[in-house]
Short mmCIF file of C-alpha atoms in Angstrom, two decimals:
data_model
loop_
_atom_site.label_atom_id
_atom_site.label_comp_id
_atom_site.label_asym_id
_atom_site.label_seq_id
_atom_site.Cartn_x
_atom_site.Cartn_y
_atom_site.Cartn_z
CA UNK A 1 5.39 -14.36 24.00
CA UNK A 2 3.77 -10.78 23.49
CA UNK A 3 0.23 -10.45 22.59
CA UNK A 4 -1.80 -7.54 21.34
CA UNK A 5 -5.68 -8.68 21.70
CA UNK A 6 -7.75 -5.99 19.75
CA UNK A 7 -5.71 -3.08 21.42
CA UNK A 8 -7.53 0.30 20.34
CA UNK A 9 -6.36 3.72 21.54
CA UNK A 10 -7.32 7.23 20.55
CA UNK A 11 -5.26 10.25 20.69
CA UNK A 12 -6.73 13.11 20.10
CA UNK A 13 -7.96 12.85 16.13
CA UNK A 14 -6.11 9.55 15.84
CA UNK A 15 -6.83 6.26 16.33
CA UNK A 16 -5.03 3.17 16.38
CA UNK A 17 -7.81 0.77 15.34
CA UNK A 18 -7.92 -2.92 16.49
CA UNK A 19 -4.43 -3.88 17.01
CA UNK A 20 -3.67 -7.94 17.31
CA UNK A 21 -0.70 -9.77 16.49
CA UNK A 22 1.64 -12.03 18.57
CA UNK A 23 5.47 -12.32 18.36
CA UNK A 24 7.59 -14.95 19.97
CA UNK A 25 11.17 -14.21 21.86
CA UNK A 26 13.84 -14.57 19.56
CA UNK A 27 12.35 -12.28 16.56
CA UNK A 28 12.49 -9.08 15.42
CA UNK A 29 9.68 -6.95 14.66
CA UNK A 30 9.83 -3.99 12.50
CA UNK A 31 6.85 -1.33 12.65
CA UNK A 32 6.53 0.88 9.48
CA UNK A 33 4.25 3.11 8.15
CA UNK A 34 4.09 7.04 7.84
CA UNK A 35 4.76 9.83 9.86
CA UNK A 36 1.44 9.41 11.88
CA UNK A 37 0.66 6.18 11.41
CA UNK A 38 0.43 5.07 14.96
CA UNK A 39 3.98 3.84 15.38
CA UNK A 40 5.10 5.58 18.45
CA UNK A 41 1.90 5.19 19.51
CA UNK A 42 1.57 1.51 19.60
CA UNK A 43 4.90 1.38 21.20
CA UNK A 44 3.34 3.67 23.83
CA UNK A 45 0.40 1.39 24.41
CA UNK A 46 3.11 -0.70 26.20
CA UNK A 47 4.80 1.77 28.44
CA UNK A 48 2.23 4.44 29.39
CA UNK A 49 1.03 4.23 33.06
CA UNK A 50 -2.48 5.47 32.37
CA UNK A 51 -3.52 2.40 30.66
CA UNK A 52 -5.56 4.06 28.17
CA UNK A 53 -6.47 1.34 25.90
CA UNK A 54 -9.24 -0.53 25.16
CA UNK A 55 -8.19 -4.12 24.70
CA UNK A 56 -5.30 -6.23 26.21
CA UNK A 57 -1.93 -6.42 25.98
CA UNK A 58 -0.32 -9.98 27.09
CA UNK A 59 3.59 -10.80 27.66
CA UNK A 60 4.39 -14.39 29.37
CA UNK A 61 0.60 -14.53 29.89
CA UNK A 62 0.36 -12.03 32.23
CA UNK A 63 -1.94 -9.02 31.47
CA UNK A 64 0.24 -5.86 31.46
CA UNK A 65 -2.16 -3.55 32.26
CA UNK A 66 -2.04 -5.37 36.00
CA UNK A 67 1.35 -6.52 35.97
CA UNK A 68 2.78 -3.22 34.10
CA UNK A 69 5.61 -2.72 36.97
CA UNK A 70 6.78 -5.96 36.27
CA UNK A 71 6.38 -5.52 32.92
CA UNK A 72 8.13 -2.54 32.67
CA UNK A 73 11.45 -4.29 34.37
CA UNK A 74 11.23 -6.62 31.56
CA UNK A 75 11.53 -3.93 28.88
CA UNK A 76 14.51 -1.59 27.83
CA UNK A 77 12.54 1.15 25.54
CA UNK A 78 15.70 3.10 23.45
CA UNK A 79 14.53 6.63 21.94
CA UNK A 80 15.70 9.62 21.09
CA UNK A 81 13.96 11.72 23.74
CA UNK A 82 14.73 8.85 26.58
CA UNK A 83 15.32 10.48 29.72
CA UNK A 84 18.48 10.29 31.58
CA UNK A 85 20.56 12.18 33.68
CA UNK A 86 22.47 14.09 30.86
CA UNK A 87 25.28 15.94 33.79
CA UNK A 88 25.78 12.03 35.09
CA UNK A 89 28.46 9.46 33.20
CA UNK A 90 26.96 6.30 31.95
CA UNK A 91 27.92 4.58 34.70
CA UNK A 92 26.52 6.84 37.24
CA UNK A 93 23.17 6.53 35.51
CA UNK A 94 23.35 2.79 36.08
CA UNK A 95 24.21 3.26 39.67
CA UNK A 96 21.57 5.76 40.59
CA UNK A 97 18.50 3.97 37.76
CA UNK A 98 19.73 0.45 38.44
CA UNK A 99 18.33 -0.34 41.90
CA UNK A 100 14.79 -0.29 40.37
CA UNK A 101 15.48 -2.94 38.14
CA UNK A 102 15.86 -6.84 40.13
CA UNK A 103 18.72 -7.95 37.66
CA UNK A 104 21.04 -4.75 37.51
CA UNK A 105 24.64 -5.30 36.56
CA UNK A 106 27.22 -2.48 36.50
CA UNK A 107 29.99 -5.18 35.44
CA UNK A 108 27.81 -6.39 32.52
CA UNK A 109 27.14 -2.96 31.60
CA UNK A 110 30.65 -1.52 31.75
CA UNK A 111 32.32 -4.69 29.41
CA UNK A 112 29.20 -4.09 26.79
CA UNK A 113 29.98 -0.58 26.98
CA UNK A 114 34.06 -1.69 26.13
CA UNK A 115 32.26 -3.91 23.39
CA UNK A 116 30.88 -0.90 21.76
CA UNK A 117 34.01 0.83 22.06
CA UNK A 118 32.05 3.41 24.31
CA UNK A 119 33.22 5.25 27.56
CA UNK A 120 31.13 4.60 30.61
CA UNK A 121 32.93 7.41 32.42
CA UNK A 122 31.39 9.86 29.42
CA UNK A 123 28.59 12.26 30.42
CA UNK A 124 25.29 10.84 28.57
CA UNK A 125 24.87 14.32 27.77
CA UNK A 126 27.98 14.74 25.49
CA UNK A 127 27.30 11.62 23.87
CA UNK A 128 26.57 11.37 20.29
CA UNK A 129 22.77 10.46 19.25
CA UNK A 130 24.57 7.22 18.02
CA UNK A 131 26.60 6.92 21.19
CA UNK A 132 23.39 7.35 23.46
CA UNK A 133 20.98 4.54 21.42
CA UNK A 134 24.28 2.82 22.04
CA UNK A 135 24.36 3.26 25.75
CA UNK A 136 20.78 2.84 26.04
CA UNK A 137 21.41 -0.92 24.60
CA UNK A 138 23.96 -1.47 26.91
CA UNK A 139 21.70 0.06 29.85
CA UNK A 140 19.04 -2.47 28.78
CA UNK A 141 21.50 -5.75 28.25
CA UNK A 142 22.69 -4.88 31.84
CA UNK A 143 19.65 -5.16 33.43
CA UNK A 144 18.81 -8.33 31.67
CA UNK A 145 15.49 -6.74 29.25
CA UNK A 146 13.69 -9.40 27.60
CA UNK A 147 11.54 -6.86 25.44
CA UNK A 148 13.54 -4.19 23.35
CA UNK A 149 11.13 -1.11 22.13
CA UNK A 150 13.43 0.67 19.92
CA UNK A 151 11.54 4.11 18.53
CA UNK A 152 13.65 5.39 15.38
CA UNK A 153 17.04 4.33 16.56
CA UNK A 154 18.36 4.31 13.32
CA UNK A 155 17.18 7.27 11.83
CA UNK A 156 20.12 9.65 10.15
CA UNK A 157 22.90 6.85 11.14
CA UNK A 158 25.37 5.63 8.47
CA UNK A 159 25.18 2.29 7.17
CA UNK A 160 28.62 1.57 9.29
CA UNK A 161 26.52 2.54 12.23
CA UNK A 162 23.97 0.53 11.25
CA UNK A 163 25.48 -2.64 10.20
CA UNK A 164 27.08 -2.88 14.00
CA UNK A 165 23.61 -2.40 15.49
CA UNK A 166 22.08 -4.61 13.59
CA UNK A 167 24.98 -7.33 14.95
CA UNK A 168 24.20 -6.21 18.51
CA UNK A 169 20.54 -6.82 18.01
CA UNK A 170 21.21 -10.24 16.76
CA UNK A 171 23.38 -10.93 20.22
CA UNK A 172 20.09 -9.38 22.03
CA UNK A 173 17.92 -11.95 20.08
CA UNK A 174 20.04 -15.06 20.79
CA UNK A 175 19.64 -14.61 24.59
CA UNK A 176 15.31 -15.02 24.46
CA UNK A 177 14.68 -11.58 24.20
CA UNK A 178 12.48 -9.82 21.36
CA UNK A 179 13.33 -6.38 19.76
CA UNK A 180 10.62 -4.33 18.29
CA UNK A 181 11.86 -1.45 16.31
CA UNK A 182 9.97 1.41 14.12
CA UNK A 183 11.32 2.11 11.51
CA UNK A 184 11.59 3.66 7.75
CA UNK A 185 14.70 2.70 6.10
CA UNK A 186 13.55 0.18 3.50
CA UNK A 187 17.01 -1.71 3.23
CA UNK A 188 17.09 -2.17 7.09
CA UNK A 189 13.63 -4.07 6.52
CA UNK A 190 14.98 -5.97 4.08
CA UNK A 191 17.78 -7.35 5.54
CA UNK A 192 17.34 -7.54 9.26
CA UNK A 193 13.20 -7.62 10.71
CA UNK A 194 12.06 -11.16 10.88
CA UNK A 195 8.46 -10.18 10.91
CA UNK A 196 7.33 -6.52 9.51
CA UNK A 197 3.82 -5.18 10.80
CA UNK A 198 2.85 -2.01 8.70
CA UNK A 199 0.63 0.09 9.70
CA UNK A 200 -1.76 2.96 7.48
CA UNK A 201 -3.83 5.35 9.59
CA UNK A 202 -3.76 3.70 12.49
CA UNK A 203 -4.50 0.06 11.06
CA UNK A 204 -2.62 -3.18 10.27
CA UNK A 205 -2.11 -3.13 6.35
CA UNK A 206 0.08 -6.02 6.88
CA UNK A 207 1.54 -8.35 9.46
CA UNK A 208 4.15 -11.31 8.45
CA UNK A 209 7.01 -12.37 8.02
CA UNK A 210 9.83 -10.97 5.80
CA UNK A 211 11.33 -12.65 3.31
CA UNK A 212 13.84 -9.49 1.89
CA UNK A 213 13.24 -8.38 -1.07
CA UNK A 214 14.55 -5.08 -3.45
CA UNK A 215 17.05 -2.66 -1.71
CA UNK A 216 14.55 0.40 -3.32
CA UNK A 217 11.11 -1.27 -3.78
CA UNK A 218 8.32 -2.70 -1.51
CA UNK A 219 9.36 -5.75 0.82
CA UNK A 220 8.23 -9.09 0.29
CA UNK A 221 6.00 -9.99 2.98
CA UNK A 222 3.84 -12.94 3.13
CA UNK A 223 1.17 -13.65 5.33
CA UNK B 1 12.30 -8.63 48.42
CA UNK B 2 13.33 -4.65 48.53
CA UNK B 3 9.80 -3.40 48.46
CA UNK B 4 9.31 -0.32 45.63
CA UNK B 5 9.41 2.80 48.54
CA UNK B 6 12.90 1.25 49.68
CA UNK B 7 14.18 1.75 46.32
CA UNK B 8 12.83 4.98 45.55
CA UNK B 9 14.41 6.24 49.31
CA UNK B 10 17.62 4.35 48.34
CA UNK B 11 17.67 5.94 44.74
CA UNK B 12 17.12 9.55 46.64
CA UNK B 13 19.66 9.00 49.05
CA UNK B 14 22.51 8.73 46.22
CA UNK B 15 20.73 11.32 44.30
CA UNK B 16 21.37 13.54 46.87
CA UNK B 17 24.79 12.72 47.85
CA UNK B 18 26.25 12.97 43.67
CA UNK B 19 24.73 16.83 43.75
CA UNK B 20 25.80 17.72 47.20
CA UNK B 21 27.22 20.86 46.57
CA UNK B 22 23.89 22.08 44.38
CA UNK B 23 21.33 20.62 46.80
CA UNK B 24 23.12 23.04 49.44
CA UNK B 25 22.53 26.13 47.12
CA UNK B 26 19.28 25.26 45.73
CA UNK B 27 17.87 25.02 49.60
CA UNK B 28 19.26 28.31 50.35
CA UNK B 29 15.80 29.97 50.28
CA UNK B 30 14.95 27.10 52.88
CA UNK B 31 17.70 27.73 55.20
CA UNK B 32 16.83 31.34 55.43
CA UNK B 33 12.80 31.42 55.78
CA UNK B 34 13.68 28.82 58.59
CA UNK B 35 16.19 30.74 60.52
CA UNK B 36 13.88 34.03 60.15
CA UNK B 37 11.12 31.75 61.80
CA UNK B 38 13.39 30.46 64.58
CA UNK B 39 13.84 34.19 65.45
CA UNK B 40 10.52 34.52 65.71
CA UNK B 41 9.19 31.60 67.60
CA UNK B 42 12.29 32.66 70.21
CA UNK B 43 10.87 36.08 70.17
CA UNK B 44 7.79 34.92 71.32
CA UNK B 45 5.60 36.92 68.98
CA UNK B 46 2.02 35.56 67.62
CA UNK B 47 2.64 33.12 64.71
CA UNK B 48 -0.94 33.81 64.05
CA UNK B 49 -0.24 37.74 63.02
CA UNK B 50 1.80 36.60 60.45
CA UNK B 51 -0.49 34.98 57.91
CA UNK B 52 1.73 36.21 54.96
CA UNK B 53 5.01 34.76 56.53
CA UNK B 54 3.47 31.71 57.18
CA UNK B 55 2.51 31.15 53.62
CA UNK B 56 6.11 32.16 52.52
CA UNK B 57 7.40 29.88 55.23
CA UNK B 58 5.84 27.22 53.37
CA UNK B 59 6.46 28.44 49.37
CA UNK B 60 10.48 28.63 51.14
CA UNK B 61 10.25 24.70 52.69
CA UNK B 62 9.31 23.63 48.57
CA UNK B 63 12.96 24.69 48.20
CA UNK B 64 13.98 21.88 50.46
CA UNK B 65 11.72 19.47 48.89
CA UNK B 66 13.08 20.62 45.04
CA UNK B 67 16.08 17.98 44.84
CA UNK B 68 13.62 15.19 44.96
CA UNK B 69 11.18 16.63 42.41
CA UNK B 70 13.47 18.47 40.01
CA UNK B 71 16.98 18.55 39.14
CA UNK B 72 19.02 21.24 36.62
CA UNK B 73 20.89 20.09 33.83
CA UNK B 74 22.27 21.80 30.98
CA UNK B 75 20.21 24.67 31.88
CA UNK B 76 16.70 22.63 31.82
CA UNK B 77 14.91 21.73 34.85
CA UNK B 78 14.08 18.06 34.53
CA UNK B 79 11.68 16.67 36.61
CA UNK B 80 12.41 13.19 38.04
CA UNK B 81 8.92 11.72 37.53
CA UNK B 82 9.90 12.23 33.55
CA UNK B 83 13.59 10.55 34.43
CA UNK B 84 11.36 7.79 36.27
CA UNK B 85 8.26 7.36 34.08
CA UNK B 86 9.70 4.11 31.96
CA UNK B 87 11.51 2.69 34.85
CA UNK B 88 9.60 -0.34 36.85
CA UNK B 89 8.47 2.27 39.65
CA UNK B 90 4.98 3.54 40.63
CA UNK B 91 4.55 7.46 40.70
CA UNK B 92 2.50 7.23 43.43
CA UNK B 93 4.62 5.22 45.05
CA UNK B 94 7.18 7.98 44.77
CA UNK B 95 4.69 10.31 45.22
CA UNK B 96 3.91 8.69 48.96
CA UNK B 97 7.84 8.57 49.47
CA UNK B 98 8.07 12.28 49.06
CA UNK B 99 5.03 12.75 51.21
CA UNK B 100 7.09 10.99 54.06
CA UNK B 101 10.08 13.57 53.81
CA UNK B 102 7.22 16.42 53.67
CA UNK B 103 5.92 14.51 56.76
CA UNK B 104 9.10 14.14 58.89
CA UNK B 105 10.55 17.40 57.89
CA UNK B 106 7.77 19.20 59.17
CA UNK B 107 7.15 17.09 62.67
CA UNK B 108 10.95 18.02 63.15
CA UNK B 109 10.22 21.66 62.23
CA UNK B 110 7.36 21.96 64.96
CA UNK B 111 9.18 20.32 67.72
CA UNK B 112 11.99 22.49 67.09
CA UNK B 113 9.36 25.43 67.17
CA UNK B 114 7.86 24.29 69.45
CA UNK B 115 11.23 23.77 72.05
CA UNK B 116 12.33 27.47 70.79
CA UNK B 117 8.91 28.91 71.98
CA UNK B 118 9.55 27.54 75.75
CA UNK B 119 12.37 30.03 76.67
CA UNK B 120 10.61 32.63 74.52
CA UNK B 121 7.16 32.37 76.33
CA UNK B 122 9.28 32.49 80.11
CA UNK B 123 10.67 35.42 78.73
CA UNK B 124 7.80 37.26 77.68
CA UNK B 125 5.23 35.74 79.48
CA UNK B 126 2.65 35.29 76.23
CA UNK B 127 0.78 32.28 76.17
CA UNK B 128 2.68 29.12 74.95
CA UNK B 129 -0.85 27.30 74.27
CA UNK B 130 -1.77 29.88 72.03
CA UNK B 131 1.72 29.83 70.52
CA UNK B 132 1.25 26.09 69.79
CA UNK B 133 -1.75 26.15 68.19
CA UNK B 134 -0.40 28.73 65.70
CA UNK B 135 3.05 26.45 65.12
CA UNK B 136 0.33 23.81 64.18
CA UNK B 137 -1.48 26.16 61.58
CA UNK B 138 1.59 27.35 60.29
CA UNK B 139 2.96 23.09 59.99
CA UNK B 140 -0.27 22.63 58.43
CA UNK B 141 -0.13 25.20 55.61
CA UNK B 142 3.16 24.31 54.94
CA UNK B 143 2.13 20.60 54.61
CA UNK B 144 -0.41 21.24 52.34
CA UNK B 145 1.42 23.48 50.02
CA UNK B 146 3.88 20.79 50.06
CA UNK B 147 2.32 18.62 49.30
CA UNK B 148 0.67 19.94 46.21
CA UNK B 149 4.02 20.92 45.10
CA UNK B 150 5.23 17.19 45.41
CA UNK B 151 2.08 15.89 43.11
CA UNK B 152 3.61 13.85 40.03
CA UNK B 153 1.30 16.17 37.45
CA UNK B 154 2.40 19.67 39.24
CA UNK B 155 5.80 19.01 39.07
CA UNK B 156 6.17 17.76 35.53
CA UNK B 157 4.07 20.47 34.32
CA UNK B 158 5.74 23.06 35.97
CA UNK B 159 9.37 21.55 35.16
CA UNK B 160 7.60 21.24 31.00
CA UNK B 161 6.70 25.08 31.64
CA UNK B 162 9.94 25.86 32.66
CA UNK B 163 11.72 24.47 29.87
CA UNK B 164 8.91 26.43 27.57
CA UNK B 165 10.07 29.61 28.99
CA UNK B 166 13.93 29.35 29.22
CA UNK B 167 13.87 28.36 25.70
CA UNK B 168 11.21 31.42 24.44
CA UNK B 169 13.98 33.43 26.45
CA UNK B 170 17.29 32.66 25.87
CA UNK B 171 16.63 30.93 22.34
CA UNK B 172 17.50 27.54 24.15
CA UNK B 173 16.09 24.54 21.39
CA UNK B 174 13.55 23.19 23.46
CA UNK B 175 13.09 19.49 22.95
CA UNK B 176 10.12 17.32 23.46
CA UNK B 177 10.89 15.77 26.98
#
């Protein structure tokens, strides 16, 4: 289980204001809210080094700002700007990235790679954005990642695109891990988060679960 | 249990040997400052006369060090502490890895000085005490410019700065790294 325990954290002008909420393995948790809100941000409270947070952060029990290392073998973040070798194939980024992770698996990695109909001998570089979020899945599923942060991963894809991630999220969820996406396509929310947490200047406006709702209006949350 | 440095050295080593060919060319300016200094610890000349070579010795040895700290791709230099930084590794543990190179690089430079100045000094007759001392200063300079070169903050800032310029220059989109 993940737990945010009044997590607080200014940036500059912006704050993100007394964050707590809990999520189980198995769900999915969609972050919305404005451009500035604090979504990136929150998702940052989890993988930034500095620690520079007030409040705590809990996965498994364990209090990440001590254990972040091992915390940060257990998590597969998938962005845009992710940093890889770009000149280096898929597979060669496994092979030099993988020995800092304990459960590393080039086999794994190349057959989801075949699963998503993607080339592991491609240069990450001269992949697609689609193709890269793609890879990055298949990075994180090799190496066994129990916590998915996904940071706008659908942003500008088709609804083709989308309807195959979705399916490869759902194949992430069924093996104990939790995904937590940001997000602002209103029909992904809909259909696919199991919990939505939206956020307005920095603060929890809402946090529950999702029961669907319109394809164009407001989601139907309840708390 | 691999501990975290035996990763980071293993995760070197193959970075290393898939850029062969442009680790070679990128220590270049190495190579050269260290064979001009080999002629002149075999000369047997004052090392200590040479204050400005020294410090050029030692701006030419980052060149060595580079390949761990940066690598080029798609004209960007991308620093490896960015590649690294959501990756289960300490920065300071690869920080304290690449202090280690800096650490045997340099005791292998000074012996090798050191071994050069023996025929030099019997053929010149200067003093090879002296002559030590100054390999030592120059070592030292070099290990603290090193050093401060191999700092997690220095290199990503001057790897960001890079970027920053290349793009104001040759109209490359610069994206947030």
């Amino acid at each position: 289980m993940l737990e945010f325990r009044n997590v607080t954290k200014k940036q500059g002008s912006f704050c993100l204001n007394n964050i707590s909420f809990q999520l189980e393995e198995g769900y999915l948790l969609g972050i919305l809210g404005k451009n500035g809100a604090g979504k990136s941000t929150l998702l940052n409270c989890m993988l930034e080094r500095k620690k520079k947070y007030q409040g705590e952060i809990f996965y498994q029990g364990k209090n990440i700002r001590e254990e972040h290392q091992w915390f940060l073998g257990q998590c597969a973040y998938i962005a845009d700007d992710n940093q890889f070798f770009r000149m280096k194939t898929g597979a060669e980024n496994v092979d030099l990235l993988g020995g800092f992770y304990e459960e590393m698996d080039m086999d794994k990695f190349v057959q989801y790679m075949r699963d998503m109909d993607l080339s592991w001998r491609k240069n990450v570089g001269a992949m697609s954005r689609g193709e890269f979020i793609r890879f990055q899945l298949a990075f994180g599923r090799a190496h066994n990642a129990k916590i998915y942060l996904l940071d706008e991963a659908t942003a500008g894809m088709d609804p083709v695109f989308r309807r195959d991630f979705y399916n490869i999220l759902r194949e992430i969820l069924a093996q104990e891990a939790m995904v937590i996406m940001t997000t602002h396509i209103q029909s992904d929310i809909n259909r696919n988060m199991d919990y939505i947490c939206r956020l307005e200047q920095g603060k929890i406006s809402f946090y529950g679960e999702n029961f669907g709702g319109e394809e164009d209006g407001e989601f139907q949350g309840k708390d | 249990m691999v501990s975290s440095r035996e990763r980071i050295k293993a995760f070197d080593k193959k970075l290393l040997k898939s850029g062969e060919y442009s680790v070679i060319l990128s220590r270049l300016p190495a190579y050269i400052f260290e064979l001009l200094l080999i002629v002149i610890a075999t000369s047997g000349d004052k090392l200590s006369e040479m204050d400005v070579f020294i410090v050029m010795y030692a701006w030419g040895l980052t060149f060595y060090i580079a390949p761990y700290l940066n690598i080029w791709e798609n004209r960007k230099n991308v620093s490896i502490y960015e590649v690294l930084k959501s990756l289960p590794v300490n920065q300071w543990d690869i920080f304290k890895v690449r202090v280690e190179y800096i650490a045997k690089l340099l005791l292998s430079r000074f012996l090798i000085m050191l071994g050069l100045q023996i025929p030099g000094f019997m053929m010149t007759g200067k003093i090879l005490k002296e002559n030590m001392i100054n390999s030592l200063a120059a070592i030292g300079w070099a290990a603290l410019v090193l050093t401060i070169y191999a700092l997690p903050g220095i290199s990503n800032y001057r790897s960001n700065k890079q970027i920053k310029w290349k793009a104001k220059q040759g109209g490359i989109m610069w994206k947030k790294m």
